[in-house]
Coordinates of C-alpha atoms and ligand atoms in Angstrom, one line a residue:
M19 CA 85.6 -180.7 67.3
I20 CA 84.7 -177.4 65.5
T21 CA 87.2 -177.0 62.7
E22 CA 86.7 -173.3 62.3
L23 CA 88.0 -172.7 65.8
K24 CA 91.3 -174.4 65.0
L25 CA 94.3 -172.0 65.2
E26 CA 96.4 -171.5 62.0
K27 CA 99.7 -171.7 63.9
P28 CA 100.5 -173.8 66.9
I29 CA 100.1 -172.0 70.2
Q30 CA 102.6 -173.3 72.7
V31 CA 102.1 -173.1 76.5
T32 CA 104.9 -170.6 76.6
K33 CA 107.1 -168.6 74.3
P34 CA 110.3 -166.7 75.1
K35 CA 110.1 -162.9 75.0
L36 CA 112.8 -161.5 72.7
P37 CA 113.9 -157.9 73.3
D38 CA 114.2 -155.3 70.6
F39 CA 117.0 -156.5 68.4
D40 CA 118.8 -153.1 68.2
I41 CA 118.9 -152.9 72.0
Y42 CA 120.5 -156.3 72.3
Q43 CA 122.9 -155.6 69.5
E44 CA 124.1 -152.4 71.2
Y45 CA 125.1 -154.4 74.3
I46 CA 126.7 -157.1 72.1
R47 CA 128.8 -154.4 70.3
G48 CA 130.1 -153.4 73.7
I49 CA 131.3 -157.0 74.3
W50 CA 133.4 -156.7 71.0
E51 CA 134.8 -153.4 72.2
N52 CA 135.7 -154.7 75.7
Q53 CA 136.7 -158.2 74.6
W54 CA 135.4 -159.4 78.0
L55 CA 133.1 -162.4 77.7
T56 CA 132.7 -163.8 81.2
N57 CA 133.9 -163.7 84.9
D58 CA 132.2 -160.6 86.3
G59 CA 132.4 -158.5 83.1
P60 CA 131.0 -154.9 82.8
L61 CA 127.5 -156.1 81.6
H62 CA 127.3 -158.6 84.4
E63 CA 128.1 -155.8 86.9
N64 CA 125.6 -153.5 85.3
F65 CA 122.9 -156.1 85.3
K66 CA 123.5 -156.8 88.9
K67 CA 123.2 -153.1 89.7
N68 CA 120.0 -152.7 87.8
L69 CA 118.5 -155.8 89.4
R70 CA 119.3 -154.4 92.9
G71 CA 117.3 -151.4 91.9
Y72 CA 114.4 -153.4 90.4
L73 CA 114.1 -155.9 93.3
G74 CA 115.0 -153.5 96.0
A75 CA 117.5 -156.2 97.3
D76 CA 120.9 -155.2 98.6
H77 CA 122.5 -158.6 98.4
L78 CA 122.4 -160.6 95.2
E79 CA 124.6 -162.8 93.0
L80 CA 124.1 -163.9 89.4
F81 CA 124.4 -167.5 88.1
T82 CA 124.5 -169.2 84.8
N83 CA 121.1 -170.8 85.6
G84 CA 118.6 -171.2 88.4
H85 CA 119.4 -174.8 89.2
L86 CA 123.1 -174.2 90.0
A87 CA 122.1 -171.2 91.9
L88 CA 120.0 -173.4 94.2
E89 CA 122.7 -175.9 94.7
T90 CA 125.2 -173.1 95.4
A91 CA 122.8 -171.7 98.0
I92 CA 122.6 -175.0 99.8
K93 CA 126.4 -175.3 99.9
A94 CA 126.9 -171.7 101.0
L95 CA 124.5 -172.2 104.0
D96 CA 126.4 -175.4 104.9
L97 CA 123.2 -177.4 105.2
K98 CA 123.2 -180.9 106.5
G99 CA 120.8 -183.8 107.0
E100 CA 117.2 -183.3 106.0
V101 CA 115.5 -180.5 104.0
I102 CA 111.7 -180.2 104.1
T103 CA 110.3 -179.5 100.7
T104 CA 107.3 -179.9 98.4
P105 CA 106.5 -182.7 95.9
F106 CA 104.6 -180.2 93.7
T107 CA 107.5 -178.5 92.0
F108 CA 109.9 -178.8 89.0
A109 CA 112.5 -181.5 89.3
S110 CA 115.2 -178.9 89.9
T111 CA 114.1 -178.2 93.5
V112 CA 114.5 -181.7 94.7
H113 CA 117.5 -182.5 92.6
S114 CA 119.3 -179.6 94.2
I115 CA 118.8 -181.1 97.6
V116 CA 119.8 -184.6 96.6
N117 CA 122.8 -183.5 94.5
C118 CA 124.1 -181.8 97.6
G119 CA 124.0 -185.1 99.5
L120 CA 121.0 -184.1 101.6
T121 CA 117.7 -185.9 102.2
P122 CA 114.5 -184.4 100.9
V123 CA 111.5 -184.8 103.2
F124 CA 108.2 -184.1 101.5
C125 CA 105.4 -182.2 102.9
D126 CA 101.9 -181.9 101.3
I127 CA 100.6 -178.7 99.8
E128 CA 97.8 -176.2 100.2
R129 CA 94.7 -176.8 98.2
D130 CA 94.3 -173.1 97.2
N131 CA 97.6 -171.9 96.0
F132 CA 99.6 -175.2 95.6
T133 CA 102.5 -174.1 97.9
I134 CA 103.8 -176.1 100.8
D135 CA 101.2 -176.4 103.6
A136 CA 103.0 -174.6 106.4
D137 CA 100.6 -176.1 109.0
Q138 CA 102.0 -179.5 108.1
I139 CA 105.7 -178.7 108.2
E140 CA 106.2 -179.1 111.9
K141 CA 105.3 -182.8 111.9
H142 CA 108.2 -183.4 109.5
I143 CA 110.8 -181.7 111.6
T144 CA 113.4 -184.0 113.2
S145 CA 116.8 -183.5 114.9
R146 CA 118.3 -183.9 111.4
T147 CA 116.3 -181.1 109.8
S148 CA 118.4 -178.2 108.7
A149 CA 116.2 -176.2 106.3
I150 CA 112.9 -175.7 104.6
M151 CA 113.0 -175.3 100.8
A152 CA 109.7 -173.9 99.7
V153 CA 108.5 -173.0 96.3
H154 CA 106.4 -169.9 95.3
V155 CA 104.4 -172.0 92.9
F156 CA 103.2 -170.3 89.7
G157 CA 104.2 -166.9 91.2
L158 CA 101.9 -167.3 94.3
P159 CA 103.8 -166.7 97.5
C160 CA 104.1 -169.3 100.2
N161 CA 102.7 -168.7 103.7
L162 CA 105.7 -166.5 104.4
E163 CA 104.9 -165.5 108.0
R164 CA 104.2 -169.0 109.2
I165 CA 107.4 -170.4 107.6
E166 CA 109.4 -167.6 109.1
E167 CA 107.9 -168.4 112.6
L168 CA 108.7 -172.1 112.2
A169 CA 112.2 -171.4 111.0
Q170 CA 112.9 -169.2 114.1
K171 CA 111.4 -171.7 116.5
H172 CA 113.4 -174.6 115.2
N173 CA 116.5 -172.8 114.1
L174 CA 116.1 -173.8 110.4
A175 CA 117.3 -172.0 107.3
V176 CA 114.7 -171.0 104.7
I177 CA 115.5 -171.2 101.0
Y178 CA 112.8 -170.1 98.6
D179 CA 112.7 -171.5 95.1
A180 CA 111.4 -168.2 93.7
A181 CA 111.9 -169.3 90.1
H182 CA 108.4 -168.3 89.1
T183 CA 108.2 -165.1 91.1
F184 CA 110.3 -162.4 89.4
G185 CA 108.6 -159.0 90.0
V186 CA 106.2 -160.3 92.6
E187 CA 105.7 -158.1 95.7
V188 CA 104.0 -158.9 99.0
N189 CA 102.7 -156.0 101.1
G190 CA 104.8 -153.7 98.9
R191 CA 107.9 -155.6 99.6
S192 CA 109.8 -157.6 97.0
I193 CA 109.4 -161.4 97.4
A194 CA 113.2 -161.5 97.3
D195 CA 113.1 -160.0 100.9
Y196 CA 111.8 -163.2 102.5
G197 CA 113.8 -166.2 103.7
D198 CA 117.5 -166.5 104.0
V199 CA 118.0 -167.0 100.3
S200 CA 115.6 -166.8 97.3
M201 CA 116.5 -168.2 93.9
F202 CA 115.1 -166.6 90.7
S203 CA 115.4 -168.4 87.4
F204 CA 116.1 -166.4 84.3
H205 CA 115.4 -169.3 81.9
S206 CA 113.9 -168.4 78.6
T207 CA 110.5 -169.7 79.5
K208 CA 110.2 -167.6 82.6
V209 CA 108.5 -164.2 82.9
F210 CA 111.9 -162.5 82.8
H211 CA 114.9 -164.1 81.3
S212 CA 118.6 -163.9 80.3
I213 CA 118.5 -166.9 77.9
E214 CA 119.6 -169.1 80.7
G215 CA 120.3 -167.5 84.1
G216 CA 119.7 -167.4 87.8
L217 CA 119.9 -165.1 90.7
L218 CA 120.3 -165.5 94.5
A219 CA 119.0 -162.8 96.7
F220 CA 120.1 -163.2 100.3
K221 CA 119.7 -161.6 103.7
D222 CA 123.2 -162.0 105.1
G223 CA 125.7 -159.8 103.1
E224 CA 128.5 -161.9 104.4
L225 CA 127.4 -164.8 102.1
A226 CA 128.4 -162.8 99.0
Q227 CA 132.1 -163.7 99.1
K228 CA 131.3 -167.4 99.6
L229 CA 128.7 -167.5 96.8
K230 CA 131.1 -165.7 94.4
A231 CA 133.8 -168.2 95.2
L232 CA 131.5 -171.3 95.0
K233 CA 130.3 -170.4 91.5
N234 CA 133.9 -170.0 90.4
F235 CA 135.4 -173.3 91.4
G236 CA 135.8 -172.2 95.0
I237 CA 138.7 -169.9 94.1
T238 CA 139.1 -167.2 96.7
S239 CA 142.4 -165.6 95.4
P240 CA 145.0 -166.4 92.8
D241 CA 146.8 -168.6 95.2
S242 CA 143.9 -170.2 97.1
V243 CA 140.9 -172.5 96.6
D244 CA 138.9 -172.6 99.8
Y245 CA 135.8 -174.5 98.7
V246 CA 134.8 -177.4 96.6
G247 CA 133.0 -175.1 94.1
T248 CA 131.5 -175.5 90.7
N249 CA 131.3 -173.4 87.5
A250 CA 128.1 -171.5 87.6
K251 CA 129.0 -168.0 86.4
M252 CA 126.8 -165.9 84.2
N253 CA 128.4 -164.7 81.0
E254 CA 128.2 -161.3 79.2
F255 CA 125.8 -162.5 76.5
Q256 CA 123.4 -163.6 79.1
A257 CA 123.7 -160.3 81.0
A258 CA 123.1 -158.4 77.7
M259 CA 119.8 -160.3 77.2
G260 CA 118.9 -159.7 80.9
L261 CA 119.6 -156.0 80.6
S262 CA 117.6 -155.7 77.4
N263 CA 114.6 -157.5 78.9
L264 CA 114.7 -155.6 82.1
Q265 CA 113.9 -152.4 80.1
T266 CA 110.4 -153.8 79.3
I267 CA 109.6 -156.0 82.3
D268 CA 106.8 -153.8 83.7
A269 CA 105.1 -153.5 80.3
D270 CA 105.6 -157.2 79.8
I271 CA 104.0 -158.1 83.1
H272 CA 101.1 -155.7 82.2
K273 CA 100.6 -157.6 78.9
R274 CA 100.4 -160.9 80.8
K275 CA 97.9 -159.3 83.2
L276 CA 95.6 -158.7 80.2
V277 CA 96.0 -162.3 79.0
H278 CA 95.1 -163.4 82.6
E279 CA 92.1 -161.2 82.8
T280 CA 90.8 -162.4 79.4
Y281 CA 91.0 -166.0 80.5
I282 CA 89.2 -165.2 83.8
E283 CA 86.5 -163.3 81.9
H284 CA 85.8 -166.1 79.5
L285 CA 86.3 -169.1 81.7
S286 CA 85.0 -168.2 85.1
S287 CA 81.5 -169.5 84.4
V288 CA 82.6 -172.9 83.1
E289 CA 81.3 -175.5 85.5
A290 CA 83.8 -178.2 84.7
I291 CA 86.7 -175.9 85.7
R292 CA 87.1 -176.3 89.4
H293 CA 89.7 -173.8 90.0
L294 CA 91.1 -170.7 88.3
P295 CA 94.1 -168.7 89.5
N296 CA 92.8 -166.5 92.3
P297 CA 94.7 -163.3 92.9
M298 CA 95.8 -162.8 96.5
V299 CA 95.2 -159.6 98.3
N300 CA 98.4 -157.6 99.1
V301 CA 100.2 -159.4 96.3
K302 CA 101.5 -157.7 93.2
H303 CA 101.4 -160.6 90.7
N304 CA 103.5 -161.4 87.7
Y305 CA 101.0 -163.6 85.9
S306 CA 103.6 -166.2 85.2
Y307 CA 101.3 -169.1 84.6
F308 CA 97.6 -169.8 84.0
P309 CA 96.8 -173.1 85.7
I310 CA 93.3 -174.5 85.8
L311 CA 92.0 -177.5 87.7
L312 CA 89.5 -180.0 86.1
N313 CA 87.2 -182.4 87.9
D314 CA 89.5 -185.5 87.6
Q315 CA 92.5 -186.9 85.8
E316 CA 90.4 -188.3 82.9
S317 CA 88.8 -185.0 82.0
R318 CA 92.2 -183.2 82.4
D319 CA 94.0 -185.6 80.1
Q320 CA 91.1 -185.5 77.6
L321 CA 91.2 -181.7 77.4
H322 CA 95.0 -181.7 77.1
E323 CA 94.7 -184.1 74.1
S324 CA 91.7 -182.6 72.4
L325 CA 93.2 -179.1 72.5
K326 CA 96.1 -180.4 70.4
N327 CA 93.7 -180.9 67.6
Y328 CA 93.1 -177.2 67.6
N329 CA 96.8 -176.4 67.6
V330 CA 96.7 -175.4 71.3
F331 CA 99.4 -177.0 73.4
T332 CA 98.9 -177.0 77.2
R333 CA 101.1 -178.6 79.8
K334 CA 100.4 -180.9 82.7
Y335 CA 102.5 -178.9 85.1
F336 CA 103.5 -180.2 87.7
Y337 CA 102.7 -183.8 86.8
P338 CA 104.0 -186.3 87.9
L339 CA 104.8 -185.2 91.4
C340 CA 108.5 -185.5 92.4
T341 CA 107.5 -188.3 94.8
E342 CA 106.4 -190.3 91.7
F343 CA 109.7 -189.9 89.8
S344 CA 111.4 -193.2 89.2
C345 CA 114.7 -191.7 90.4
Y346 CA 113.0 -190.9 93.7
A347 CA 111.4 -194.4 94.2
E348 CA 112.8 -194.5 97.7
Y349 CA 110.8 -191.4 98.7
K350 CA 107.6 -192.6 97.1
Q351 CA 104.7 -191.8 99.5
D352 CA 101.2 -190.5 99.7
M353 CA 100.7 -186.8 99.2
P354 CA 96.9 -186.6 99.0
I355 CA 96.4 -183.0 98.2
A356 CA 99.4 -182.7 95.9
S357 CA 98.4 -185.9 94.0
S358 CA 94.8 -184.6 93.6
V359 CA 96.1 -181.3 92.2
S360 CA 98.8 -182.8 90.0
E361 CA 96.3 -185.2 88.4
R362 CA 93.8 -182.4 87.6
I363 CA 96.0 -179.5 86.7
L364 CA 96.5 -178.0 83.3
C365 CA 98.5 -174.9 82.5
L366 CA 97.1 -173.0 79.6
P367 CA 99.2 -170.9 77.1
M368 CA 100.6 -167.8 78.9
Y369 CA 103.2 -165.5 77.5
T370 CA 103.8 -161.8 77.0
E371 CA 103.0 -161.7 73.4
L372 CA 99.9 -163.9 73.4
E373 CA 97.2 -161.8 71.7
T374 CA 93.9 -161.5 73.5
E375 CA 92.0 -162.6 70.3
I376 CA 93.9 -165.9 70.5
V377 CA 93.1 -166.2 74.2
Q378 CA 89.4 -165.7 73.4
R379 CA 89.6 -168.3 70.8
I380 CA 91.3 -170.7 73.2
C381 CA 88.5 -170.0 75.7
S382 CA 85.9 -170.8 73.1
I383 CA 87.5 -174.1 72.3
I384 CA 87.8 -175.0 76.0
R385 CA 84.2 -174.1 76.6
Y386 CA 83.1 -176.2 73.6
E387 CA 85.2 -179.1 74.6
L388 CA 83.9 -179.0 78.1
G389 CA 80.3 -179.0 76.9
E390 CA 79.5 -175.4 77.6
G391 CA 78.7 -174.1 74.1
R392 CA 81.2 -171.6 72.9
Ligands
PLP19 C1 112.8 -173.2 86.1 C2 112.7 -173.7 87.5 C3 113.9 -174.1 88.1 C4 115.3 -174.2 87.5 O1 115.7 -173.0 86.9 P1 116.7 -173.0 85.7 O2 117.1 -171.6 85.5 O3 116.0 -173.6 84.5 O4 117.9 -173.9 86.0 C5 113.8 -174.4 89.5 N1 112.6 -174.5 90.1 C6 111.5 -174.1 89.5 C7 110.2 -174.2 90.3 C8 111.5 -173.8 88.1 O5 110.3 -173.5 87.5

């Protein structure tokens, strides 16, 4: 270890972006004036309108978090039986399927961008399959065309867990435009946040009424409850945070791009790093994460530990795979590519306000710890 490289303050893998306090305060003052705290308040409606503009999506609904948005999407689409999904994701994806009484069927992932391997989906389709739930991992889009093709051929619904993909565009189109429903998470650790929060963007405008009802106990009018719903409404304080953060989102993504480029510049020649995030053509990225792949699990774990001595906190994300969770012991199975990625992956610190000098320092530490000088 080189002590002089140690950072004075701990650098976490992520850090929430807080908006200008005065801007947030202004919105909050409005809440005191209106005395409207939740249930489709004025900030909620304003936030929705601005998001429609930003995402270029006509149909969307807000939720108190991304996870309940996912569960609500499953219920609104009336899915039954089996849902094909990926083991290389956050617990939420698979929990949403299981919490809705459906069976997750795991499909291995692509080596290059860690999303579900669309060429392997077909072999998992049975007469019980009702949907594909794919994840745009680390902000990289799935194989959208192939998934669309399969869905049409087999009459399956497509839900995208787009939790990592706020602001991403493919061929000039918002990522929200693909699939039947896309879920965006506005949790504090995401590129864009509303403290906690979630969004569903969907193709069929008819779904709006059902989604609205489902997130409010299934209530459809003062005298009728038509669905077994839940409580997943976004409140006015969340909407105020979202509106404040939306004002700077493009500048924030640009700052993350600089962090990304600094990492690439200083790490691309490091032999022991087997994979750096590779930008895809035709994709406008949001630089949500900076995952690297090491040679094997031992070197990954070693680097993760040794960086702590320098006050740099990385994350083994996604590790373990969902197929390895004790609560999913019944679904345990071999996922060769996903396992190999999961054992070797390490997400480096990545957030809007991460200074490039700190990134350079982190790179020097990594280079030194991987035996590449500094
Ligand atoms: C964050 C996240 C979720 C859950 O979103 P919340 O807003 O935290 O409920 C689901 N899927 C993935 C891939 C995520 O990263």
